[in-house]
Short mmCIF file of C-alpha atoms in Angstrom, two decimals:
data_model
loop_
_atom_site.label_atom_id
_atom_site.label_comp_id
_atom_site.label_asym_id
_atom_site.label_seq_id
_atom_site.Cartn_x
_atom_site.Cartn_y
_atom_site.Cartn_z
CA ASP A 1 9.10 10.80 -12.12
CA GLY A 2 11.04 11.18 -8.88
CA GLY A 3 9.57 9.60 -5.80
CA ILE A 4 9.49 6.81 -3.29
CA THR A 5 8.20 3.35 -4.01
CA GLN A 6 7.29 0.70 -1.51
CA SER A 7 6.50 -2.92 -2.16
CA PRO A 8 4.48 -4.91 -1.70
CA LYS A 9 1.30 -2.91 -1.06
CA TYR A 10 -0.15 -5.75 1.03
CA LEU A 11 1.82 -8.43 2.83
CA PHE A 12 0.66 -11.39 4.84
CA ARG A 13 2.94 -13.12 7.28
CA LYS A 14 2.58 -16.27 9.26
CA GLU A 15 3.57 -16.34 12.90
CA GLY A 16 7.32 -16.90 13.30
CA GLN A 17 8.26 -15.69 9.82
CA ASN A 18 10.58 -12.84 8.97
CA VAL A 19 9.42 -10.56 6.16
CA THR A 20 11.17 -7.72 4.36
CA LEU A 21 9.48 -4.54 3.17
CA SER A 22 11.08 -2.73 0.29
CA CYS A 23 11.63 1.02 0.04
CA GLU A 24 13.36 2.70 -2.91
CA GLN A 25 13.80 6.39 -3.69
CA ASN A 26 15.20 8.17 -6.73
CA LEU A 27 15.19 11.64 -5.17
CA ASN A 28 18.91 11.48 -4.33
CA HIS A 29 18.02 12.05 -0.67
CA ASP A 30 20.56 11.24 2.02
CA ALA A 31 18.12 10.46 4.82
CA MET A 32 15.50 7.73 4.92
CA TYR A 33 12.99 6.73 7.57
CA TRP A 34 10.60 3.94 8.48
CA TYR A 35 7.38 4.68 10.34
CA ARG A 36 4.62 2.53 11.66
CA GLN A 37 0.98 3.57 11.93
CA ASP A 38 -1.54 1.89 14.20
CA PRO A 39 -5.21 2.87 14.54
CA GLY A 40 -5.62 5.95 16.75
CA GLN A 41 -1.89 6.59 16.90
CA GLY A 42 0.43 9.06 15.25
CA LEU A 43 3.22 7.88 13.00
CA ARG A 44 5.96 6.32 15.11
CA LEU A 45 9.59 6.11 14.01
CA ILE A 46 11.09 2.64 13.75
CA TYR A 47 14.52 3.28 12.22
CA TYR A 48 16.22 6.05 10.33
CA SER A 49 19.34 6.42 8.25
CA GLN A 50 21.18 9.68 7.77
CA ILE A 51 23.61 8.32 5.20
CA VAL A 52 24.64 5.12 3.45
CA ASN A 53 25.94 2.38 5.77
CA ASP A 54 24.59 4.18 8.83
CA PHE A 55 21.28 3.79 10.63
CA GLN A 56 19.87 4.49 14.07
CA LYS A 57 17.04 3.10 16.15
CA GLY A 58 13.90 5.14 16.46
CA ASP A 59 11.30 4.95 19.20
CA ILE A 60 10.00 1.43 18.47
CA ALA A 61 12.92 -0.49 16.92
CA GLU A 62 12.51 -3.74 18.86
CA GLY A 63 11.77 -6.66 16.54
CA TYR A 64 12.85 -4.79 13.40
CA SER A 65 16.09 -4.57 11.45
CA VAL A 66 17.25 -2.44 8.52
CA SER A 67 20.16 -2.03 6.15
CA ARG A 68 21.38 0.90 4.06
CA GLU A 69 23.84 -0.49 1.55
CA LYS A 70 22.76 1.86 -1.22
CA LYS A 71 21.63 5.47 -1.07
CA GLU A 72 18.38 4.71 -2.84
CA SER A 73 17.33 1.67 -0.83
CA PHE A 74 16.32 1.19 2.83
CA PRO A 75 14.64 -2.20 3.36
CA LEU A 76 12.92 -3.02 6.64
CA THR A 77 12.82 -6.57 8.00
CA VAL A 78 10.07 -7.43 10.45
CA THR A 79 11.41 -10.30 12.48
CA SER A 80 9.59 -12.95 14.47
CA ALA A 81 10.66 -11.06 17.59
CA GLN A 82 8.19 -8.29 16.78
CA LYS A 83 5.22 -9.24 18.95
CA ASN A 84 2.55 -7.22 17.21
CA PRO A 85 3.62 -6.58 13.62
CA THR A 86 0.20 -6.06 12.06
CA ALA A 87 0.25 -2.39 11.03
CA PHE A 88 0.66 0.05 8.17
CA TYR A 89 4.30 0.85 7.37
CA LEU A 90 5.44 4.06 5.71
CA CYS A 91 8.86 4.82 4.30
CA ALA A 92 10.03 8.41 3.89
CA SER A 93 13.07 10.36 2.81
CA SER A 94 14.47 13.86 3.18
CA ILE A 95 17.34 15.71 1.59
CA THR A 96 19.40 15.44 4.74
CA GLY A 97 19.04 13.99 8.19
CA ALA A 98 21.34 16.52 9.84
CA VAL A 99 20.21 19.30 12.14
CA ILE A 100 19.13 21.40 9.19
CA SER A 101 16.71 18.64 8.23
CA SER A 102 14.14 20.33 10.45
CA TYR A 103 13.62 22.77 7.60
CA ASN A 104 13.21 20.06 4.98
CA GLU A 105 9.96 18.28 4.35
CA GLN A 106 9.82 14.53 4.27
CA PHE A 107 8.60 12.68 1.19
CA PHE A 108 6.56 9.56 1.76
CA GLY A 109 5.96 6.33 -0.09
CA PRO A 110 2.49 4.79 -0.53
CA GLY A 111 2.93 2.35 2.36
CA THR A 112 2.76 -1.39 2.97
CA ARG A 113 0.00 -2.97 5.02
CA LEU A 114 1.32 -5.99 6.89
CA THR A 115 -1.05 -8.53 8.38
CA VAL A 116 -0.02 -11.46 10.53
CA LEU A 117 -2.18 -14.51 9.97
CA ILE B 1 8.70 12.56 26.42
CA LEU B 2 7.84 15.07 23.72
CA ASN B 3 4.20 15.27 22.81
CA VAL B 4 2.50 16.80 19.81
CA GLU B 5 -1.25 17.22 20.29
CA GLN B 6 -3.79 17.86 17.56
CA SER B 7 -7.41 18.84 17.98
CA PRO B 8 -10.05 18.04 17.14
CA GLN B 9 -9.50 14.38 16.34
CA SER B 10 -12.08 14.55 13.56
CA LEU B 11 -14.22 17.18 11.90
CA ASN B 12 -17.23 16.92 9.61
CA VAL B 13 -18.16 20.04 7.65
CA GLN B 14 -20.33 20.98 4.72
CA GLU B 15 -18.91 22.10 1.40
CA GLY B 16 -18.24 25.82 1.56
CA ASP B 17 -17.67 25.95 5.32
CA SER B 18 -14.42 27.37 6.60
CA THR B 19 -12.68 25.40 9.29
CA ASN B 20 -9.58 25.35 11.42
CA PHE B 21 -7.71 22.99 13.67
CA THR B 22 -4.88 23.14 16.15
CA CYS B 23 -1.48 21.63 16.71
CA SER B 24 0.20 22.06 20.10
CA PHE B 25 3.89 21.35 20.58
CA PRO B 26 6.68 21.97 23.13
CA SER B 27 7.64 25.64 23.07
CA SER B 28 11.27 25.02 24.08
CA ASN B 29 14.04 24.10 21.62
CA PHE B 30 11.92 25.03 18.64
CA TYR B 31 13.32 24.44 15.16
CA ALA B 32 10.33 24.05 12.87
CA LEU B 33 6.76 22.82 12.62
CA HIS B 34 5.60 20.69 9.71
CA TRP B 35 2.07 20.25 8.35
CA TYR B 36 1.20 17.29 6.10
CA ARG B 37 -1.98 16.28 4.30
CA TRP B 38 -2.76 12.58 4.01
CA GLU B 39 -5.54 11.66 1.65
CA THR B 40 -6.99 8.17 1.75
CA ALA B 41 -5.04 5.68 -0.39
CA LYS B 42 -2.31 8.24 -1.06
CA SER B 43 1.02 9.18 0.50
CA PRO B 44 1.25 12.01 3.04
CA GLU B 45 2.32 15.25 1.34
CA ALA B 46 3.93 18.27 2.91
CA LEU B 47 1.81 21.42 3.10
CA PHE B 48 4.03 23.75 5.07
CA VAL B 49 7.28 23.88 7.02
CA MET B 50 7.13 26.83 9.39
CA THR B 51 10.11 28.19 11.25
CA LEU B 52 9.48 31.76 12.44
CA ASN B 53 7.26 32.92 15.29
CA GLY B 54 4.30 34.80 13.86
CA ASP B 55 4.84 33.26 10.44
CA GLU B 56 1.82 32.74 8.23
CA LYS B 57 1.95 30.53 5.15
CA LYS B 58 -0.67 30.05 2.46
CA LYS B 59 -1.31 27.53 -0.29
CA GLY B 60 -4.52 28.19 -2.17
CA ARG B 61 -7.39 28.06 0.33
CA ILE B 62 -5.22 26.58 3.07
CA SER B 63 -3.19 28.72 5.43
CA ALA B 64 -1.30 28.17 8.67
CA THR B 65 -0.06 30.35 11.49
CA LEU B 66 2.64 29.72 14.06
CA ASN B 67 3.14 30.82 17.67
CA THR B 68 6.42 29.39 18.94
CA LYS B 69 6.30 31.19 22.30
CA GLU B 70 3.09 29.47 23.37
CA GLY B 71 3.63 26.35 21.29
CA TYR B 72 0.75 26.15 18.86
CA SER B 73 -0.05 26.33 15.16
CA TYR B 74 -3.41 26.74 13.48
CA LEU B 75 -4.35 25.35 10.07
CA TYR B 76 -7.22 27.11 8.30
CA ILE B 77 -9.18 25.97 5.29
CA LYS B 78 -11.37 28.58 3.65
CA GLY B 79 -14.45 27.39 1.78
CA SER B 80 -13.84 23.66 2.26
CA GLN B 81 -14.29 21.42 -0.76
CA PRO B 82 -14.80 17.63 -0.85
CA GLU B 83 -11.26 17.25 -2.19
CA ASP B 84 -9.97 18.74 1.08
CA SER B 85 -11.14 15.60 2.87
CA ALA B 86 -8.00 14.11 4.37
CA THR B 87 -6.14 13.63 7.62
CA TYR B 88 -3.97 16.63 8.47
CA LEU B 89 -0.83 15.84 10.43
CA CYS B 90 1.52 18.17 12.20
CA ALA B 91 5.05 17.17 13.19
CA PHE B 92 7.74 18.64 15.40
CA PRO B 93 11.46 17.91 14.89
CA HIS B 94 13.17 16.42 17.89
CA TYR B 95 16.94 16.23 18.15
CA GLY B 96 18.94 13.46 19.69
CA GLY B 97 22.58 13.71 18.74
CA SER B 98 22.80 15.31 15.32
CA GLN B 99 19.75 13.82 13.72
CA GLY B 100 16.40 15.49 13.54
CA ASN B 101 13.41 13.22 13.67
CA LEU B 102 9.80 14.22 13.39
CA ILE B 103 7.39 13.59 16.24
CA PHE B 104 3.93 13.35 14.67
CA GLY B 105 0.58 14.21 16.17
CA LYS B 106 -2.30 11.78 15.73
CA GLY B 107 -3.87 13.99 13.10
CA THR B 108 -7.19 15.69 12.47
CA LYS B 109 -9.44 13.81 10.08
CA LEU B 110 -11.48 16.23 7.99
CA SER B 111 -14.54 15.10 6.03
CA VAL B 112 -16.19 17.61 3.72
CA LYS B 113 -19.67 16.67 2.57
CA PRO B 114 -21.00 18.01 -0.75
#
């Protein structure tokens, strides 16, 4: 089945550690996104990638890094510089990230819940 | 700063009730308005992508209308069922450069009691 997978489902991090969240899609989509959800807040964009080897900061990129070496993969690293990393992280993809992407729905993974101990 | 507002924040209804909720968005530079349903322990799924003023879309018992001039969309659920319990998100594409990114509202959490 086509879709987006995220791993792990739950992740625990000690203070000062970097951790990487995995996101893989087999939908052949060009664009991929990382969102963060906090209680009482809407989904907020961390990073997005319109195409392989290209990515852009979203609204809350500080303390995060990404790579897009393959079309199907868009891992997110939460670095020790992220002051409040405990949150639910969602990965998404869409056919394209260009202007016409406004007409294309985004497909979401099941999410990773990160907790800092 | 673009803002997408949804109301109410939460809604509790009985099975069989019909209900509706609102999404408000900037009326300038409109491209599209997205509605997503997010059930607990599942991934958000797209319900509708609406692009034309006055448009009405329907999927089963769920329908949505769009007013781009005044900047709002309504989502209606007719005869709510327990399986409709979910958080309903709306999202508005915002363009910086050539990319279009979705600005999400905080959602309306619907609980349907049998």
